[in-house]
Amino acid sequence: MLTTVVFDADETLLDLRPAVTGGLAAVLDEMRRRTPRAADVTLAELESDWGAVFGELSAAPVMEIRRAALARSLGRAGLDDHLDEIADLFFARRFALTRPFPDVPPALVALRRRYTLGFATNGNSRAERCGLAGEFAFEVYAHENGLPKKPAPEFYAAVVEVAGVPAEQIVYVGDSWEHDVVAPRRSGLRSVWLNRRGLPRPAGLVPDAEVATLAELPVVLSDLPAASSDRIDLCVDLGGRRRDSPA
Ligand SMILES: [Mg+2]
């Protein structure tokens, strides 16, 4: 029986892209205010700096990756010494602009009637800074107390531990195929792929369910078949023979 629904944050509950773009636009304005050398720097270049530093820092805290990206951006205009102030400016703007997608509040209201709700993220998005204060029974953040990031199995083990129920009672919901579907399943959780953009489903594993919007989630979860271990127990109860085995 499903008792607990745990959500990824960025691009699942939170519309991150406009917030990051708005934060970087504020950074660019400030760079231009501080030096004429920033006149030719573009927003596209600032956006590309994340990708340029992400590869070698992928396991680092997201805050650290963003600071490295900002350092690279400031270097474009000789503003290397301004990192602390500019990072503060970026994060203030980024959090002020980070808000839930419109389908999130009604879905949380509906789901809370039946399930315990959790929030578990690799990212910078603290629930209380992104319009989701008080919405969850528990919150799990990578890098707090040394917790490794998704897709490390330790991350999902921490979710199970804080949820306080067996893994098969938990469904993880998120937009990342690798982090939110494949890796939770390896750790014994159920998973629902949120595919807002209608991407083709990767080959291989079949998620427990796929939804295009969180509005579908209450019905999809109530229709979800029992976890495989439940099914085996059920089949054993029905006369000791596995119904899915060849007769
Ligand atoms: Mg995500």
mmCIF file with all atom_site columns, C-alpha atoms in Angstrom, residues 36-189:
data_model
loop_
_atom_site.group_PDB
_atom_site.id
_atom_site.type_symbol
_atom_site.label_atom_id
_atom_site.label_alt_id
_atom_site.label_comp_id
_atom_site.label_asym_id
_atom_site.label_entity_id
_atom_site.label_seq_id
_atom_site.pdbx_PDB_ins_code
_atom_site.Cartn_x
_atom_site.Cartn_y
_atom_site.Cartn_z
_atom_site.occupancy
_atom_site.B_iso_or_equiv
_atom_site.pdbx_formal_charge
_atom_site.auth_seq_id
_atom_site.auth_comp_id
_atom_site.auth_asym_id
_atom_site.auth_atom_id
_atom_site.pdbx_PDB_model_num
ATOM 1   C CA . PRO A 1 36  ? 31.894 49.279 -19.121 1.00 0.00 ? 36  PRO A CA 1
ATOM 2   C CA . ARG A 1 37  ? 33.800 46.076 -19.904 1.00 0.00 ? 37  ARG A CA 1
ATOM 3   C CA . ALA A 1 38  ? 30.541 44.164 -19.319 1.00 0.00 ? 38  ALA A CA 1
ATOM 4   C CA . ALA A 1 39  ? 28.760 46.013 -22.144 1.00 0.00 ? 39  ALA A CA 1
ATOM 5   C CA . ASP A 1 40  ? 29.392 43.209 -24.624 1.00 0.00 ? 40  ASP A CA 1
ATOM 6   C CA . VAL A 1 41  ? 28.703 40.326 -22.228 1.00 0.00 ? 41  VAL A CA 1
ATOM 7   C CA . THR A 1 42  ? 25.396 38.613 -23.062 1.00 0.00 ? 42  THR A CA 1
ATOM 8   C CA . LEU A 1 43  ? 22.757 36.801 -21.047 1.00 0.00 ? 43  LEU A CA 1
ATOM 9   C CA . ALA A 1 44  ? 23.338 33.730 -23.247 1.00 0.00 ? 44  ALA A CA 1
ATOM 10  C CA . GLU A 1 45  ? 27.001 33.711 -22.185 1.00 0.00 ? 45  GLU A CA 1
ATOM 11  C CA . LEU A 1 46  ? 26.023 33.860 -18.518 1.00 0.00 ? 46  LEU A CA 1
ATOM 12  C CA . GLU A 1 47  ? 23.577 31.004 -19.036 1.00 0.00 ? 47  GLU A CA 1
ATOM 13  C CA . SER A 1 48  ? 26.269 28.954 -20.799 1.00 0.00 ? 48  SER A CA 1
ATOM 14  C CA . ASP A 1 49  ? 28.695 29.349 -17.875 1.00 0.00 ? 49  ASP A CA 1
ATOM 15  C CA . TRP A 1 50  ? 26.708 26.844 -15.786 1.00 0.00 ? 50  TRP A CA 1
ATOM 16  C CA . GLY A 1 51  ? 27.207 24.147 -18.421 1.00 0.00 ? 51  GLY A CA 1
ATOM 17  C CA . ALA A 1 52  ? 30.891 25.038 -18.760 1.00 0.00 ? 52  ALA A CA 1
ATOM 18  C CA . VAL A 1 53  ? 31.657 24.389 -15.088 1.00 0.00 ? 53  VAL A CA 1
ATOM 19  C CA . PHE A 1 54  ? 29.087 21.672 -14.341 1.00 0.00 ? 54  PHE A CA 1
ATOM 20  C CA . GLY A 1 55  ? 31.089 18.737 -15.744 1.00 0.00 ? 55  GLY A CA 1
ATOM 21  C CA . GLU A 1 56  ? 33.974 18.838 -13.307 1.00 0.00 ? 56  GLU A CA 1
ATOM 22  C CA . LEU A 1 57  ? 31.785 19.908 -10.356 1.00 0.00 ? 57  LEU A CA 1
ATOM 23  C CA . SER A 1 58  ? 28.764 17.665 -10.893 1.00 0.00 ? 58  SER A CA 1
ATOM 24  C CA . ALA A 1 59  ? 29.091 16.014 -7.463  1.00 0.00 ? 59  ALA A CA 1
ATOM 25  C CA . ALA A 1 60  ? 29.562 19.343 -5.649  1.00 0.00 ? 60  ALA A CA 1
ATOM 26  C CA . PRO A 1 61  ? 26.818 21.217 -3.787  1.00 0.00 ? 61  PRO A CA 1
ATOM 27  C CA . VAL A 1 62  ? 24.676 23.144 -6.257  1.00 0.00 ? 62  VAL A CA 1
ATOM 28  C CA . MET A 1 63  ? 25.466 26.406 -4.465  1.00 0.00 ? 63  MET A CA 1
ATOM 29  C CA . GLU A 1 64  ? 29.146 25.775 -5.198  1.00 0.00 ? 64  GLU A CA 1
ATOM 30  C CA . ILE A 1 65  ? 28.470 25.005 -8.865  1.00 0.00 ? 65  ILE A CA 1
ATOM 31  C CA . ARG A 1 66  ? 26.491 28.236 -9.217  1.00 0.00 ? 66  ARG A CA 1
ATOM 32  C CA . ARG A 1 67  ? 29.266 30.241 -7.560  1.00 0.00 ? 67  ARG A CA 1
ATOM 33  C CA . ALA A 1 68  ? 31.800 28.716 -9.980  1.00 0.00 ? 68  ALA A CA 1
ATOM 34  C CA . ALA A 1 69  ? 29.552 29.621 -12.916 1.00 0.00 ? 69  ALA A CA 1
ATOM 35  C CA . LEU A 1 70  ? 29.181 33.186 -11.616 1.00 0.00 ? 70  LEU A CA 1
ATOM 36  C CA . ALA A 1 71  ? 32.952 33.433 -11.138 1.00 0.00 ? 71  ALA A CA 1
ATOM 37  C CA . ARG A 1 72  ? 33.383 32.486 -14.775 1.00 0.00 ? 72  ARG A CA 1
ATOM 38  C CA . SER A 1 73  ? 30.788 35.090 -15.795 1.00 0.00 ? 73  SER A CA 1
ATOM 39  C CA . LEU A 1 74  ? 32.469 37.843 -13.755 1.00 0.00 ? 74  LEU A CA 1
ATOM 40  C CA . GLY A 1 75  ? 35.818 36.910 -15.289 1.00 0.00 ? 75  GLY A CA 1
ATOM 41  C CA . ARG A 1 76  ? 34.395 37.901 -18.673 1.00 0.00 ? 76  ARG A CA 1
ATOM 42  C CA . ALA A 1 77  ? 34.443 41.553 -17.521 1.00 0.00 ? 77  ALA A CA 1
ATOM 43  C CA . GLY A 1 78  ? 37.372 41.581 -15.085 1.00 0.00 ? 78  GLY A CA 1
ATOM 44  C CA . LEU A 1 79  ? 35.044 41.581 -12.061 1.00 0.00 ? 79  LEU A CA 1
ATOM 45  C CA . ASP A 1 80  ? 36.656 38.545 -10.400 1.00 0.00 ? 80  ASP A CA 1
ATOM 46  C CA . ASP A 1 81  ? 36.844 40.256 -6.992  1.00 0.00 ? 81  ASP A CA 1
ATOM 47  C CA . HIS A 1 82  ? 33.088 40.861 -6.818  1.00 0.00 ? 82  HIS A CA 1
ATOM 48  C CA . LEU A 1 83  ? 31.957 37.238 -6.463  1.00 0.00 ? 83  LEU A CA 1
ATOM 49  C CA . ASP A 1 84  ? 30.493 37.296 -2.942  1.00 0.00 ? 84  ASP A CA 1
ATOM 50  C CA . GLU A 1 85  ? 28.279 40.328 -3.568  1.00 0.00 ? 85  GLU A CA 1
ATOM 51  C CA . ILE A 1 86  ? 27.187 39.156 -6.996  1.00 0.00 ? 86  ILE A CA 1
ATOM 52  C CA . ALA A 1 87  ? 26.390 35.665 -5.692  1.00 0.00 ? 87  ALA A CA 1
ATOM 53  C CA . ASP A 1 88  ? 24.226 37.221 -2.961  1.00 0.00 ? 88  ASP A CA 1
ATOM 54  C CA . LEU A 1 89  ? 22.450 39.297 -5.605  1.00 0.00 ? 89  LEU A CA 1
ATOM 55  C CA . PHE A 1 90  ? 21.889 36.245 -7.816  1.00 0.00 ? 90  PHE A CA 1
ATOM 56  C CA . PHE A 1 91  ? 20.485 34.047 -5.047  1.00 0.00 ? 91  PHE A CA 1
ATOM 57  C CA . ALA A 1 92  ? 18.206 36.777 -3.664  1.00 0.00 ? 92  ALA A CA 1
ATOM 58  C CA . ARG A 1 93  ? 16.681 37.317 -7.112  1.00 0.00 ? 93  ARG A CA 1
ATOM 59  C CA . ARG A 1 94  ? 16.614 33.610 -7.991  1.00 0.00 ? 94  ARG A CA 1
ATOM 60  C CA . PHE A 1 95  ? 14.721 32.678 -4.805  1.00 0.00 ? 95  PHE A CA 1
ATOM 61  C CA . ALA A 1 96  ? 12.372 35.661 -5.061  1.00 0.00 ? 96  ALA A CA 1
ATOM 62  C CA . LEU A 1 97  ? 11.395 34.457 -8.552  1.00 0.00 ? 97  LEU A CA 1
ATOM 63  C CA . THR A 1 98  ? 11.218 30.698 -7.834  1.00 0.00 ? 98  THR A CA 1
ATOM 64  C CA . ARG A 1 99  ? 7.590  29.673 -7.524  1.00 0.00 ? 99  ARG A CA 1
ATOM 65  C CA . PRO A 1 100 ? 5.606  26.444 -7.891  1.00 0.00 ? 100 PRO A CA 1
ATOM 66  C CA . PHE A 1 101 ? 4.066  25.517 -11.218 1.00 0.00 ? 101 PHE A CA 1
ATOM 67  C CA . PRO A 1 102 ? 0.306  26.281 -11.266 1.00 0.00 ? 102 PRO A CA 1
ATOM 68  C CA . ASP A 1 103 ? -0.630 22.574 -10.995 1.00 0.00 ? 103 ASP A CA 1
ATOM 69  C CA . VAL A 1 104 ? 1.289  22.154 -7.718  1.00 0.00 ? 104 VAL A CA 1
ATOM 70  C CA . PRO A 1 105 ? -0.922 23.739 -4.998  1.00 0.00 ? 105 PRO A CA 1
ATOM 71  C CA . PRO A 1 106 ? -4.133 21.875 -5.964  1.00 0.00 ? 106 PRO A CA 1
ATOM 72  C CA . ALA A 1 107 ? -2.240 18.586 -6.362  1.00 0.00 ? 107 ALA A CA 1
ATOM 73  C CA . LEU A 1 108 ? -0.678 18.915 -2.907  1.00 0.00 ? 108 LEU A CA 1
ATOM 74  C CA . VAL A 1 109 ? -4.077 19.664 -1.350  1.00 0.00 ? 109 VAL A CA 1
ATOM 75  C CA . ALA A 1 110 ? -5.634 16.593 -2.991  1.00 0.00 ? 110 ALA A CA 1
ATOM 76  C CA . LEU A 1 111 ? -2.728 14.252 -2.214  1.00 0.00 ? 111 LEU A CA 1
ATOM 77  C CA . ARG A 1 112 ? -2.418 15.324 1.412   1.00 0.00 ? 112 ARG A CA 1
ATOM 78  C CA . ARG A 1 113 ? -5.842 13.813 2.127   1.00 0.00 ? 113 ARG A CA 1
ATOM 79  C CA . ARG A 1 114 ? -4.435 10.317 1.508   1.00 0.00 ? 114 ARG A CA 1
ATOM 80  C CA . TYR A 1 115 ? -0.657 10.433 1.718   1.00 0.00 ? 115 TYR A CA 1
ATOM 81  C CA . THR A 1 116 ? 2.243  11.785 3.715   1.00 0.00 ? 116 THR A CA 1
ATOM 82  C CA . LEU A 1 117 ? 4.086  14.268 1.482   1.00 0.00 ? 117 LEU A CA 1
ATOM 83  C CA . GLY A 1 118 ? 7.858  14.751 1.325   1.00 0.00 ? 118 GLY A CA 1
ATOM 84  C CA . PHE A 1 119 ? 10.324 16.984 -0.540  1.00 0.00 ? 119 PHE A CA 1
ATOM 85  C CA . ALA A 1 120 ? 13.773 15.676 -1.514  1.00 0.00 ? 120 ALA A CA 1
ATOM 86  C CA . THR A 1 121 ? 16.179 17.624 -3.694  1.00 0.00 ? 121 THR A CA 1
ATOM 87  C CA . ASN A 1 122 ? 19.738 17.863 -4.939  1.00 0.00 ? 122 ASN A CA 1
ATOM 88  C CA . GLY A 1 123 ? 19.362 21.574 -5.546  1.00 0.00 ? 123 GLY A CA 1
ATOM 89  C CA . ASN A 1 124 ? 19.409 24.978 -3.919  1.00 0.00 ? 124 ASN A CA 1
ATOM 90  C CA . SER A 1 125 ? 15.632 25.232 -3.699  1.00 0.00 ? 125 SER A CA 1
ATOM 91  C CA . ARG A 1 126 ? 14.704 25.334 -0.022  1.00 0.00 ? 126 ARG A CA 1
ATOM 92  C CA . ALA A 1 127 ? 10.967 24.778 0.270   1.00 0.00 ? 127 ALA A CA 1
ATOM 93  C CA . GLU A 1 128 ? 10.448 27.796 2.509   1.00 0.00 ? 128 GLU A CA 1
ATOM 94  C CA . ARG A 1 129 ? 12.249 30.123 0.089   1.00 0.00 ? 129 ARG A CA 1
ATOM 95  C CA . CYS A 1 130 ? 10.265 28.966 -2.931  1.00 0.00 ? 130 CYS A CA 1
ATOM 96  C CA . GLY A 1 131 ? 6.650  29.371 -1.880  1.00 0.00 ? 131 GLY A CA 1
ATOM 97  C CA . LEU A 1 132 ? 6.298  25.891 -0.336  1.00 0.00 ? 132 LEU A CA 1
ATOM 98  C CA . ALA A 1 133 ? 6.763  26.577 3.382   1.00 0.00 ? 133 ALA A CA 1
ATOM 99  C CA . GLY A 1 134 ? 4.899  24.115 5.602   1.00 0.00 ? 134 GLY A CA 1
ATOM 100 C CA . GLU A 1 135 ? 3.715  21.922 2.721   1.00 0.00 ? 135 GLU A CA 1
ATOM 101 C CA . PHE A 1 136 ? 5.703  18.791 3.580   1.00 0.00 ? 136 PHE A CA 1
ATOM 102 C CA . ALA A 1 137 ? 5.956  16.376 6.478   1.00 0.00 ? 137 ALA A CA 1
ATOM 103 C CA . PHE A 1 138 ? 9.682  16.081 5.789   1.00 0.00 ? 138 PHE A CA 1
ATOM 104 C CA . GLU A 1 139 ? 12.365 17.623 3.596   1.00 0.00 ? 139 GLU A CA 1
ATOM 105 C CA . VAL A 1 140 ? 15.635 16.018 2.464   1.00 0.00 ? 140 VAL A CA 1
ATOM 106 C CA . TYR A 1 141 ? 18.484 18.113 1.030   1.00 0.00 ? 141 TYR A CA 1
ATOM 107 C CA . ALA A 1 142 ? 21.637 16.660 -0.541  1.00 0.00 ? 142 ALA A CA 1
ATOM 108 C CA . HIS A 1 143 ? 24.839 17.831 1.167   1.00 0.00 ? 143 HIS A CA 1
ATOM 109 C CA . GLU A 1 144 ? 23.133 18.382 4.515   1.00 0.00 ? 144 GLU A CA 1
ATOM 110 C CA . ASN A 1 145 ? 24.985 16.219 7.019   1.00 0.00 ? 145 ASN A CA 1
ATOM 111 C CA . GLY A 1 146 ? 27.183 14.951 4.178   1.00 0.00 ? 146 GLY A CA 1
ATOM 112 C CA . LEU A 1 147 ? 24.329 13.309 2.281   1.00 0.00 ? 147 LEU A CA 1
ATOM 113 C CA . PRO A 1 148 ? 25.440 12.483 -1.307  1.00 0.00 ? 148 PRO A CA 1
ATOM 114 C CA . LYS A 1 149 ? 23.407 13.786 -4.247  1.00 0.00 ? 149 LYS A CA 1
ATOM 115 C CA . LYS A 1 150 ? 20.990 11.807 -6.379  1.00 0.00 ? 150 LYS A CA 1
ATOM 116 C CA . PRO A 1 151 ? 21.462 9.294  -7.952  1.00 0.00 ? 151 PRO A CA 1
ATOM 117 C CA . ALA A 1 152 ? 23.547 7.936  -5.025  1.00 0.00 ? 152 ALA A CA 1
ATOM 118 C CA . PRO A 1 153 ? 21.648 5.116  -3.219  1.00 0.00 ? 153 PRO A CA 1
ATOM 119 C CA . GLU A 1 154 ? 22.378 6.853  0.106   1.00 0.00 ? 154 GLU A CA 1
ATOM 120 C CA . PHE A 1 155 ? 20.096 9.701  -0.936  1.00 0.00 ? 155 PHE A CA 1
ATOM 121 C CA . TYR A 1 156 ? 17.055 7.422  -1.353  1.00 0.00 ? 156 TYR A CA 1
ATOM 122 C CA . ALA A 1 157 ? 17.975 5.480  1.794   1.00 0.00 ? 157 ALA A CA 1
ATOM 123 C CA . ALA A 1 158 ? 17.806 8.787  3.669   1.00 0.00 ? 158 ALA A CA 1
ATOM 124 C CA . VAL A 1 159 ? 14.370 9.462  2.180   1.00 0.00 ? 159 VAL A CA 1
ATOM 125 C CA . VAL A 1 160 ? 13.156 6.040  3.340   1.00 0.00 ? 160 VAL A CA 1
ATOM 126 C CA . GLU A 1 161 ? 14.616 6.563  6.793   1.00 0.00 ? 161 GLU A CA 1
ATOM 127 C CA . VAL A 1 162 ? 13.046 9.967  7.343   1.00 0.00 ? 162 VAL A CA 1
ATOM 128 C CA . ALA A 1 163 ? 9.708  8.781  5.885   1.00 0.00 ? 163 ALA A CA 1
ATOM 129 C CA . GLY A 1 164 ? 9.713  6.016  8.496   1.00 0.00 ? 164 GLY A CA 1
ATOM 130 C CA . VAL A 1 165 ? 7.938  3.466  6.282   1.00 0.00 ? 165 VAL A CA 1
ATOM 131 C CA . PRO A 1 166 ? 9.190  0.630  4.030   1.00 0.00 ? 166 PRO A CA 1
ATOM 132 C CA . ALA A 1 167 ? 10.564 1.737  0.651   1.00 0.00 ? 167 ALA A CA 1
ATOM 133 C CA . GLU A 1 168 ? 7.762  0.042  -1.309  1.00 0.00 ? 168 GLU A CA 1
ATOM 134 C CA . GLN A 1 169 ? 5.227  2.325  0.406   1.00 0.00 ? 169 GLN A CA 1
ATOM 135 C CA . ILE A 1 170 ? 6.955  5.385  -1.062  1.00 0.00 ? 170 ILE A CA 1
ATOM 136 C CA . VAL A 1 171 ? 6.580  6.797  -4.547  1.00 0.00 ? 171 VAL A CA 1
ATOM 137 C CA . TYR A 1 172 ? 9.144  9.282  -5.841  1.00 0.00 ? 172 TYR A CA 1
ATOM 138 C CA . VAL A 1 173 ? 7.839  11.814 -8.373  1.00 0.00 ? 173 VAL A CA 1
ATOM 139 C CA . GLY A 1 174 ? 10.136 13.834 -10.588 1.00 0.00 ? 174 GLY A CA 1
ATOM 140 C CA . ASP A 1 175 ? 11.170 15.080 -14.008 1.00 0.00 ? 175 ASP A CA 1
ATOM 141 C CA . SER A 1 176 ? 14.613 13.456 -14.235 1.00 0.00 ? 176 SER A CA 1
ATOM 142 C CA . TRP A 1 177 ? 14.583 9.993  -15.752 1.00 0.00 ? 177 TRP A CA 1
ATOM 143 C CA . GLU A 1 178 ? 17.853 8.985  -14.102 1.00 0.00 ? 178 GLU A CA 1
ATOM 144 C CA . HIS A 1 179 ? 17.437 10.709 -10.724 1.00 0.00 ? 179 HIS A CA 1
ATOM 145 C CA . ASP A 1 180 ? 13.706 10.401 -10.151 1.00 0.00 ? 180 ASP A CA 1
ATOM 146 C CA . VAL A 1 181 ? 12.713 7.187  -11.944 1.00 0.00 ? 181 VAL A CA 1
ATOM 147 C CA . VAL A 1 182 ? 15.616 4.768  -12.420 1.00 0.00 ? 182 VAL A CA 1
ATOM 148 C CA . ALA A 1 183 ? 17.618 5.396  -9.230  1.00 0.00 ? 183 ALA A CA 1
ATOM 149 C CA . PRO A 1 184 ? 14.653 5.361  -6.789  1.00 0.00 ? 184 PRO A CA 1
ATOM 150 C CA . ARG A 1 185 ? 13.471 2.084  -8.300  1.00 0.00 ? 185 ARG A CA 1
ATOM 151 C CA . ARG A 1 186 ? 16.931 0.581  -7.755  1.00 0.00 ? 186 ARG A CA 1
ATOM 152 C CA . SER A 1 187 ? 16.499 1.527  -4.083  1.00 0.00 ? 187 SER A CA 1
ATOM 153 C CA . GLY A 1 188 ? 13.115 -0.171 -3.809  1.00 0.00 ? 188 GLY A CA 1
ATOM 154 C CA . LEU A 1 189 ? 10.865 2.891  -4.086  1.00 0.00 ? 189 LEU A CA 1
#
